[in-house]
Structures are given as structure tokens and as C-alpha cells.
PDB file of C-alpha atoms in Angstrom:
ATOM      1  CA  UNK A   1     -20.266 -83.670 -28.410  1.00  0.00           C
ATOM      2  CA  UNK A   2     -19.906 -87.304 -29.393  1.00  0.00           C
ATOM      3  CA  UNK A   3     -22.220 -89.251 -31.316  1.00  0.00           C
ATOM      4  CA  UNK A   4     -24.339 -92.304 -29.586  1.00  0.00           C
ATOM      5  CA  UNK A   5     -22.686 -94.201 -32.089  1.00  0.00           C
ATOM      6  CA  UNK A   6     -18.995 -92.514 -31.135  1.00  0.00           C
ATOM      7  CA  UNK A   7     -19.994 -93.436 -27.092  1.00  0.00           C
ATOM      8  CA  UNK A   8     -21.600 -97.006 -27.756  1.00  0.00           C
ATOM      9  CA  UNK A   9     -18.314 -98.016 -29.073  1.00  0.00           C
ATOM     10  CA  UNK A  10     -16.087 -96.175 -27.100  1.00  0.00           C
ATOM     11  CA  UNK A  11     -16.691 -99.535 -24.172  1.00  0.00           C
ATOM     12  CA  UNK A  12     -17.212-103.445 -25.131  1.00  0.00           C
ATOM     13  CA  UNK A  13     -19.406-102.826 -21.717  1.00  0.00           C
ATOM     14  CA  UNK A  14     -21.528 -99.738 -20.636  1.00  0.00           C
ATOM     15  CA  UNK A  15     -22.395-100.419 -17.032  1.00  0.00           C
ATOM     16  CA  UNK A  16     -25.827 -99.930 -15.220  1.00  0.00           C
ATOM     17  CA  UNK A  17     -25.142 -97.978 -12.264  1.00  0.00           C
ATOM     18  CA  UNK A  18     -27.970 -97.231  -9.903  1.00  0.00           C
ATOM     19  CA  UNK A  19     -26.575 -95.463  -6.557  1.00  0.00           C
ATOM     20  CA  UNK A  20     -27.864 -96.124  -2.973  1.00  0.00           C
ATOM     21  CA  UNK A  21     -25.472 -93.512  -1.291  1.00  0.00           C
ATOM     22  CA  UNK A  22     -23.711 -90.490  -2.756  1.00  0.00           C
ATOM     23  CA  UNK A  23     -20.094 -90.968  -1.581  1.00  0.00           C
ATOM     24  CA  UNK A  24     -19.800 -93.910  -3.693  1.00  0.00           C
ATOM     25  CA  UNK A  25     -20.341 -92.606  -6.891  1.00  0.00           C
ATOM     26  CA  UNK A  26     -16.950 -90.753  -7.752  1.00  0.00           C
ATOM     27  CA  UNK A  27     -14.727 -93.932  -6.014  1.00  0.00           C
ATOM     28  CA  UNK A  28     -17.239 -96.405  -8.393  1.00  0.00           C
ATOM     29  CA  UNK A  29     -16.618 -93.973 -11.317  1.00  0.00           C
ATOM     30  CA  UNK A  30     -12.903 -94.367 -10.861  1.00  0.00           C
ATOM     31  CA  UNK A  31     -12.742 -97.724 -10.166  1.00  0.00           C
ATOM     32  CA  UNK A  32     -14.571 -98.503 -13.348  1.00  0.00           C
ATOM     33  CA  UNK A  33     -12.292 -95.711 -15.719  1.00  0.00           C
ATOM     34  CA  UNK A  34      -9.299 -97.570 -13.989  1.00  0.00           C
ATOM     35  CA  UNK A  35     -10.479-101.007 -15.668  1.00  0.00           C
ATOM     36  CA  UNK A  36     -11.040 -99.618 -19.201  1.00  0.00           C
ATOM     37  CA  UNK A  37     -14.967 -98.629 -19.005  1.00  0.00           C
ATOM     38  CA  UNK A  38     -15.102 -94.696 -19.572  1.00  0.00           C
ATOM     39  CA  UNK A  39     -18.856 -95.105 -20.678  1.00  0.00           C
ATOM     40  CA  UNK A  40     -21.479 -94.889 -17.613  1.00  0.00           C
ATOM     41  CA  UNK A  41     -25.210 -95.206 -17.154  1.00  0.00           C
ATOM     42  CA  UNK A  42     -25.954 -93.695 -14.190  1.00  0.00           C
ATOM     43  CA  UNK A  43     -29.839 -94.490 -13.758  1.00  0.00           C
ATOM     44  CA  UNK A  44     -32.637 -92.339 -12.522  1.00  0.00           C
ATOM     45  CA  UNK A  45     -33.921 -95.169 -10.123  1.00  0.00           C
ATOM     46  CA  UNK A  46     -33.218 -93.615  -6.878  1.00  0.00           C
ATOM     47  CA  UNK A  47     -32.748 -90.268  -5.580  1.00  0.00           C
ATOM     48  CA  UNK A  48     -28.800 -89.790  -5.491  1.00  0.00           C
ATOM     49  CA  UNK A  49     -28.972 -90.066  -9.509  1.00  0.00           C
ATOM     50  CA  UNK A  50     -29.125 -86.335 -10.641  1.00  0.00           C
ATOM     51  CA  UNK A  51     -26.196 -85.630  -7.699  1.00  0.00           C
ATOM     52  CA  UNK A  52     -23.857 -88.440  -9.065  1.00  0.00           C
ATOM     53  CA  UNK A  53     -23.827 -87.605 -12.525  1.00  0.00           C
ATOM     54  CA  UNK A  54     -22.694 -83.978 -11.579  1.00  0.00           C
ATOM     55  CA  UNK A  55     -20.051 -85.272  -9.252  1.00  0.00           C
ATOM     56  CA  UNK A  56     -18.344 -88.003 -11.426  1.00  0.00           C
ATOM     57  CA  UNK A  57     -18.666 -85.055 -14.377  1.00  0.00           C
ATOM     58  CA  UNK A  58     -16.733 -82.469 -11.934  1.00  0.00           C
ATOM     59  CA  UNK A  59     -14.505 -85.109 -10.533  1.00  0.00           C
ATOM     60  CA  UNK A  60     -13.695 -87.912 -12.979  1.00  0.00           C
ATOM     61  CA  UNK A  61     -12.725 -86.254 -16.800  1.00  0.00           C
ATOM     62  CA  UNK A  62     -12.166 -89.474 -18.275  1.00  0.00           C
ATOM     63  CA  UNK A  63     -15.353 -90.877 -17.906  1.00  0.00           C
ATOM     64  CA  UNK A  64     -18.341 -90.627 -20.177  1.00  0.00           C
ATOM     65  CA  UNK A  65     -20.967 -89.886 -17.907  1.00  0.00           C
ATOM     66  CA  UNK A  66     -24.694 -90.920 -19.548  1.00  0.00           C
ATOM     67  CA  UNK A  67     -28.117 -91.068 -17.376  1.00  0.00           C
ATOM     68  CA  UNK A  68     -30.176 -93.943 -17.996  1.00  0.00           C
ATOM     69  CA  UNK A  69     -34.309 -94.872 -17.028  1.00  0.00           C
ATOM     70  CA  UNK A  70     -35.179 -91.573 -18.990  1.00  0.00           C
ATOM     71  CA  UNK A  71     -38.437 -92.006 -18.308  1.00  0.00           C
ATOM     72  CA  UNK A  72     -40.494 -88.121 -18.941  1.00  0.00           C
ATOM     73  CA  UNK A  73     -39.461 -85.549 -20.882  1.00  0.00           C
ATOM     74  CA  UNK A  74     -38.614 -82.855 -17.599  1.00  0.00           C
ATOM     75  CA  UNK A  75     -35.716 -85.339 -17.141  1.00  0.00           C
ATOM     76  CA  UNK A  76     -33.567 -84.251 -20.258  1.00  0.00           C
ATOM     77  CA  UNK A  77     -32.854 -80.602 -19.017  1.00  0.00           C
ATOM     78  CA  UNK A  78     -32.162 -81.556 -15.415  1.00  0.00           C
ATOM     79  CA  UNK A  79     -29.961 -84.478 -16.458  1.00  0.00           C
ATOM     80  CA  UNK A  80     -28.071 -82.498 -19.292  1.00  0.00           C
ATOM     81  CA  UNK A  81     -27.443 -79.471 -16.477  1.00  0.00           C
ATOM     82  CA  UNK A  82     -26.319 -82.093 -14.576  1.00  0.00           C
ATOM     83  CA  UNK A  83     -23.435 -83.017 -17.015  1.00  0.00           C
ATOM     84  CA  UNK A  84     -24.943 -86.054 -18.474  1.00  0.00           C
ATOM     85  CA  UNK A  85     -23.679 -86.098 -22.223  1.00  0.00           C
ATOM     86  CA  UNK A  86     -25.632 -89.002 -23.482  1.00  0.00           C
ATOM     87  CA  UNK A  87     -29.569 -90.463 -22.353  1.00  0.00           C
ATOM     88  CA  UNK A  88     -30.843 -93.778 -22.460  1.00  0.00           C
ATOM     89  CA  UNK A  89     -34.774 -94.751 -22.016  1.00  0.00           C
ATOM     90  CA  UNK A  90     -36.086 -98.119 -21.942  1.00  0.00           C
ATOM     91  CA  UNK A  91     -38.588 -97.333 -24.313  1.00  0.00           C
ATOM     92  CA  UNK A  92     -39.660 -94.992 -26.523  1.00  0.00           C
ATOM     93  CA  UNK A  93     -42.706 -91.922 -27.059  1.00  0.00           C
ATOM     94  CA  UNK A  94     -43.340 -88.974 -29.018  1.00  0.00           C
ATOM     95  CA  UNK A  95     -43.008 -86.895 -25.698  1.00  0.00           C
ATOM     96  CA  UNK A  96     -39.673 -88.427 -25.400  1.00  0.00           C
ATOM     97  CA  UNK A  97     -38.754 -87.864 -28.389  1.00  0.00           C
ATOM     98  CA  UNK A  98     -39.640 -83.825 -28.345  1.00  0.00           C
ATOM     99  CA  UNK A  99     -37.453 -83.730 -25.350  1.00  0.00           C
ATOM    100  CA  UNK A 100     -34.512 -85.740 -26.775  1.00  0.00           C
ATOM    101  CA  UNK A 101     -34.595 -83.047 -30.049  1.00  0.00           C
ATOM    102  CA  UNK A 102     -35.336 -79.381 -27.833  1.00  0.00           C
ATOM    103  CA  UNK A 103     -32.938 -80.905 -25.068  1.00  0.00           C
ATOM    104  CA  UNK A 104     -29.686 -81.835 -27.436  1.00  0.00           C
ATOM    105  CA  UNK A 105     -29.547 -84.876 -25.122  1.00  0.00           C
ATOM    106  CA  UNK A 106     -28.366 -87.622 -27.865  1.00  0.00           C
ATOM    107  CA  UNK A 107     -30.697 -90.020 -26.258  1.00  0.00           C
ATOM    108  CA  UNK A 108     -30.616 -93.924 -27.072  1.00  0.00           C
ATOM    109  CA  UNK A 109     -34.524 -95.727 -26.431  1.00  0.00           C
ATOM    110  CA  UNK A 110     -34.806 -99.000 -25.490  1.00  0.00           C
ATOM    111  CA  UNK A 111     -37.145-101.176 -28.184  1.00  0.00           C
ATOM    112  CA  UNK A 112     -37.970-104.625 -27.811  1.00  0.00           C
ATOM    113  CA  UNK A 113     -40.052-105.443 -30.929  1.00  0.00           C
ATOM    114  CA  UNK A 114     -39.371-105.236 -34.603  1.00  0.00           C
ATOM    115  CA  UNK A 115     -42.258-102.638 -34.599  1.00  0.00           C
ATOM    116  CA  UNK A 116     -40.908-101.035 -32.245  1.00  0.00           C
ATOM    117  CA  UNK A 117     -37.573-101.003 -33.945  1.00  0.00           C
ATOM    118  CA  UNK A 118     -39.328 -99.447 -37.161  1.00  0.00           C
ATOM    119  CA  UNK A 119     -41.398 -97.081 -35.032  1.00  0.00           C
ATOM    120  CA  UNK A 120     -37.767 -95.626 -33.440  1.00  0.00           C
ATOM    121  CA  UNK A 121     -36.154 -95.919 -36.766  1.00  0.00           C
ATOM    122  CA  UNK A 122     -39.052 -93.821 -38.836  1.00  0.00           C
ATOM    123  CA  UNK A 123     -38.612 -91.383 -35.897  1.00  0.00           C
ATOM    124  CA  UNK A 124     -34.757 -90.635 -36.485  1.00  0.00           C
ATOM    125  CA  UNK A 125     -33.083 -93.231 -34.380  1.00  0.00           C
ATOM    126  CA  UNK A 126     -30.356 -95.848 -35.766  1.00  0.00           C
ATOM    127  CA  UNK A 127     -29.054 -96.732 -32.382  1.00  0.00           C
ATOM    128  CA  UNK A 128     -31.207 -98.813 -30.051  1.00  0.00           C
ATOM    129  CA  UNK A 129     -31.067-100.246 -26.881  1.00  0.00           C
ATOM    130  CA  UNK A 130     -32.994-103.879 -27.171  1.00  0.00           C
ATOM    131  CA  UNK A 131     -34.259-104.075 -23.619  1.00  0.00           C
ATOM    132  CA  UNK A 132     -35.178-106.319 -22.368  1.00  0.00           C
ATOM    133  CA  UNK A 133     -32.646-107.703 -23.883  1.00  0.00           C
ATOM    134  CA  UNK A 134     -32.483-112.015 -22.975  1.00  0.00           C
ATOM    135  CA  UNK A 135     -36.526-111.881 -22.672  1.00  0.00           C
ATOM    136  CA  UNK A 136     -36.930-110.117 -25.913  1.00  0.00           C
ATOM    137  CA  UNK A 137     -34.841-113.128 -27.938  1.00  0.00           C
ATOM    138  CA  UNK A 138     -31.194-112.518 -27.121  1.00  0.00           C
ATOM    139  CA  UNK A 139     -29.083-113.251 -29.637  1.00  0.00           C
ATOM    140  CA  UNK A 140     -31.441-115.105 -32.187  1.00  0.00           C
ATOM    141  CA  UNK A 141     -33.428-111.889 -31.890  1.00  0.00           C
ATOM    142  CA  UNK A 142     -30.721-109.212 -32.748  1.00  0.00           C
ATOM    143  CA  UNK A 143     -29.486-111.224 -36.120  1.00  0.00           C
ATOM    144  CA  UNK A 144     -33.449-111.892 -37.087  1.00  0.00           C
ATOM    145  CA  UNK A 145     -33.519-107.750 -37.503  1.00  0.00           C
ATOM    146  CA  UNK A 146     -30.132-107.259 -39.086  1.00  0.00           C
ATOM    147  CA  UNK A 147     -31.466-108.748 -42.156  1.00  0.00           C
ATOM    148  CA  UNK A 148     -34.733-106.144 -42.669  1.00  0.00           C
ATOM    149  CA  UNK A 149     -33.179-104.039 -40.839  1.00  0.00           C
ATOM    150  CA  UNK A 150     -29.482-103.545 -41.040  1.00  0.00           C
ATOM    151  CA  UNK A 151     -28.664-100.333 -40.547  1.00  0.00           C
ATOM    152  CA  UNK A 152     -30.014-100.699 -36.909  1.00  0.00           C
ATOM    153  CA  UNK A 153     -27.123-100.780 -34.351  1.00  0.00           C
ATOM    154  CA  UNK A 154     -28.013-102.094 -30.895  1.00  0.00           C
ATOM    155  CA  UNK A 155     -26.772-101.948 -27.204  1.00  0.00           C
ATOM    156  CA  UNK A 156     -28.569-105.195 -26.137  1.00  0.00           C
ATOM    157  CA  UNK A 157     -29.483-104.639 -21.943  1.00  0.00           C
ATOM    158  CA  UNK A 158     -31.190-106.844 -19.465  1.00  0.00           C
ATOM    159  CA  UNK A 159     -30.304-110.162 -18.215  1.00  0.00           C
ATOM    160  CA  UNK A 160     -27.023-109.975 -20.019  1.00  0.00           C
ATOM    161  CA  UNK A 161     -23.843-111.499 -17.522  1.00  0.00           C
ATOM    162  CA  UNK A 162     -19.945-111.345 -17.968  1.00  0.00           C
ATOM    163  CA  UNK A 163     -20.547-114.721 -19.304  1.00  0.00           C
ATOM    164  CA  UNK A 164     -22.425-114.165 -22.062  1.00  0.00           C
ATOM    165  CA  UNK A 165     -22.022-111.073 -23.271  1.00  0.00           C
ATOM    166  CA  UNK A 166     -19.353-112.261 -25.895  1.00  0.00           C
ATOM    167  CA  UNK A 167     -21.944-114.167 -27.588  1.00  0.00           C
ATOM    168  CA  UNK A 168     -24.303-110.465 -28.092  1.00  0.00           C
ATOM    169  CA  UNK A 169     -20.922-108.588 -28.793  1.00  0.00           C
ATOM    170  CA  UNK A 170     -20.517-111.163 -31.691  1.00  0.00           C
ATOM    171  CA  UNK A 171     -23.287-110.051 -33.540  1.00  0.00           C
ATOM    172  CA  UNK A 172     -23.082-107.914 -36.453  1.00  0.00           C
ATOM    173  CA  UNK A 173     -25.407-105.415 -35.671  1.00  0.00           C
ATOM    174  CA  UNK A 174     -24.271-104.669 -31.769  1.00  0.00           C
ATOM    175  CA  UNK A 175     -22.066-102.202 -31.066  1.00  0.00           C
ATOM    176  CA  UNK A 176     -21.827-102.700 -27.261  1.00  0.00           C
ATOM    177  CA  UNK A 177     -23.885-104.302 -24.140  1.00  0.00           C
ATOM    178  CA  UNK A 178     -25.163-102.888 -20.706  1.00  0.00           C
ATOM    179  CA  UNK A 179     -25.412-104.700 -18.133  1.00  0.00           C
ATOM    180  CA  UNK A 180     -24.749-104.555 -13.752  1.00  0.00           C
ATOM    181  CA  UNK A 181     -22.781-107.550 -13.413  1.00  0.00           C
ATOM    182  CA  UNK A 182     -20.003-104.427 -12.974  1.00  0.00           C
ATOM    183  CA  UNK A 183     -21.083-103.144 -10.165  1.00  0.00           C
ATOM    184  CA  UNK A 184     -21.914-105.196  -7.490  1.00  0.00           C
ATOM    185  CA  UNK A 185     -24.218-104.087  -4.813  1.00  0.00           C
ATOM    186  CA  UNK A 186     -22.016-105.819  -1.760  1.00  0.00           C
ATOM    187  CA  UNK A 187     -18.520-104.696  -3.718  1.00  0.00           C
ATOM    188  CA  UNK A 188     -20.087-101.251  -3.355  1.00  0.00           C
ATOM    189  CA  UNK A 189     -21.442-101.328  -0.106  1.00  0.00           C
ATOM    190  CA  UNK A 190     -17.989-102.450   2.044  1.00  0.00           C
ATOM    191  CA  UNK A 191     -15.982 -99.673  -0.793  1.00  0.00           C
ATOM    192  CA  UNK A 192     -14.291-103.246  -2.570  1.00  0.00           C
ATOM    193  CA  UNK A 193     -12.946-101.232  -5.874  1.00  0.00           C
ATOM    194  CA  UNK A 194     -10.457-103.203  -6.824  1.00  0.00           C
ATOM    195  CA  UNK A 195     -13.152-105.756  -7.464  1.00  0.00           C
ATOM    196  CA  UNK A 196     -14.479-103.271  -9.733  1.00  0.00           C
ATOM    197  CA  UNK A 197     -11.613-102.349 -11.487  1.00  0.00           C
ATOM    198  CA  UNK A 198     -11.090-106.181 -11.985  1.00  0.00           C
ATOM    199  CA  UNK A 199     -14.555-106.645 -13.180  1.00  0.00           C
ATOM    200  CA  UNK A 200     -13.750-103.556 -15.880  1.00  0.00           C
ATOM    201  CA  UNK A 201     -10.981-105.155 -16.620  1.00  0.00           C
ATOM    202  CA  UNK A 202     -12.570-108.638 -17.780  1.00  0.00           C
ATOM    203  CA  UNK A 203     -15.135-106.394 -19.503  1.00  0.00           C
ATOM    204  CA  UNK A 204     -12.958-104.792 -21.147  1.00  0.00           C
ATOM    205  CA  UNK A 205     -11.199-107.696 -22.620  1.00  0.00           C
ATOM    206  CA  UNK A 206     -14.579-109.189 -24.173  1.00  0.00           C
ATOM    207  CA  UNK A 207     -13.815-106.614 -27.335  1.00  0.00           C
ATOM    208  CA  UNK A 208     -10.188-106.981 -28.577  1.00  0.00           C
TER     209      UNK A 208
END
């Protein structure tokens, strides 16, 4: 099993993927292994999420399937059957955290404060998600905490664009972003994955 550190660096980019219709989750998977992101965040926020992990897990080996919006602790078990190998939360509690350990589910919670970064830290966690990530301070925020706290790594997420994600993959302390500027909703909807693999592509290219 890799580490969260081992998977956060693995892609410049790790897509948030929330899926409206079942049949597009393998193609999507593909189409975004075939531009150079193996690392996905398929989200709780609607119903087909559970199904799609376990189908791109049967059907597409190179990817790195993760589940994201970890929200209560019956989550980790369902999500690890379902071949999730990684969890991502946009915050943080001691309920979460007792799943995360009895589950095995190397989980990465979202913080948004420097509190909340010593809160996750104290508890075990070096790897963060800063979420959100443009309303919590962006950039000025992430290289504010790499002073006090430096041995923090982050995955900034939320508001984050193909644009400027160079600028948060710049900083010291970021090992990747997340973001859904991969996946767009029409592209999916009319089955467009060339645009997908295109927009992989460019992602891919952000870390040389």
C-alpha cells in the first residue's frame, strides 16, 4: 500500500470526480490515465460513488483510485471494500480519525486554519488537504505555514483552475493540487474523452 505522501506525488493534478451516471466512470478513468493522471478522487457526493470506485478498481489497473467527501466514519469500510486505496475528507474529527486508524484507509483531511493544521498534525497527520483552498489564502497562505510549520505537506483544493495551479505547485510545501477543471460536466455528458485526455495532458505538464 502506498503512502499519502507516495500517491500525492505520484500526479502534478489529482482530479475531483463526482459522477452523475455510472457508465461514465471507467471511459473518464481511462481518459484521464491516458493523459498522465493515475491519481483519482472519486467523491461521495452522489449516489453512483461507492459503484465507480469498484468499477475503475476492477477495470482500470493503472489508476490510483481514492474516494473523496469522507464525511462519517461508516464510510471508510464501505469505501476501502470498494477498492478505494487512499481517503480524503474536507475536514477533520476525532470520529474520523478512529475510522481512518481501525479502517487502514490512509486518509488525507482537509484543514483550512493554522489551528487546524496543528490540531491534524498533533493527531498524526503530515499531509493535508488546505480546502478551501483560494478562500482560505491561496498561495500567501500555504508559504505563511511552511515557516512554523514545515514539515506540513499540502494538496491545496477548491477554487484552484488549470491556470493557476502552477503558482500552488510552486510552493515549497505542496506536493500536488485537486481540482475539477479535469473533468468537465458537458465533456462528460456527450462521452468527449479526448477532451479529457487533453486536459490530463496539460495537467500533467504543470510538474516537469
Amino acid at each position: 500500500m502506498k503512502s499519502i505522501l507516495e500517491i500525492m506525488r505520484t500526479s502534478a493534478v489529482i482530479p475531483v470526480i463526482a459522477i452523475d451516471k455510472l457508465e461514465h466512470a471507467v471511459p473518464l478513468a481511462k481518459a484521464l490515465v491516458a493523459g498522465g493522471i493515475r491519481v483519482l478522487e472519486v467523491t461521495l457526493r452522489t449516489e453512483h460513488g461507492l459503484p465507480a470506485i469498484r468499477a475503475i478498481a476492477e477495470q482500470v489497473p493503472d489508476a490510483i483510485v481514492g474516494v473523496g467527501t469522507l464525511t462519517s466514519p461508516e464510510e471508510f469500510v464501505a469505501s476501502r471494500d470498494a477498492g478505494a486505496v487512499f481517503g480524503v475528507s474536507p475536514g477533520l474529527t476525532s470520529a474520523l480519525i478512529a475510522a481512518a486508524k481501525s479502517s487502514g484507509l490512509p486518509l488525507l483531511p482537509g484543514v483550512m486554519t493554522p489551528s487546524e493544521v496543528m490540531a491534524a498534525r498533533e493527531a498524526g497527520f503530515r499531509q493535508l488537504k488546505l480546502f478551501p483552498a483560494v478562500p482560505a489564502g491561496g498561495v500567501g497562505m500555504l508559504n505563511a505555514i511552511a515557516g512554523p510549520l514545515a514539515d506540513v505537506t499540502f494538496c491545496p483544493t477548491g477554487g484552484i483552475s488549470q491556470e493557476t495551479a502552477s503558482q500552488f505547485l510552486a510552493c515549497k510545501n505542496v506536493a500536488c493540487v485537486g481540482g475539477s477543471w479535469l473533468t468537465p460536466k458537458n465533456a462528460i455528458e456527450i462521452g468527449d474523452w479526448n477532451k479529457i485526455t487533453a486536459l490530463a495532458k496539460a495537467a500533467s505538464a504543470l510538474r516537469p
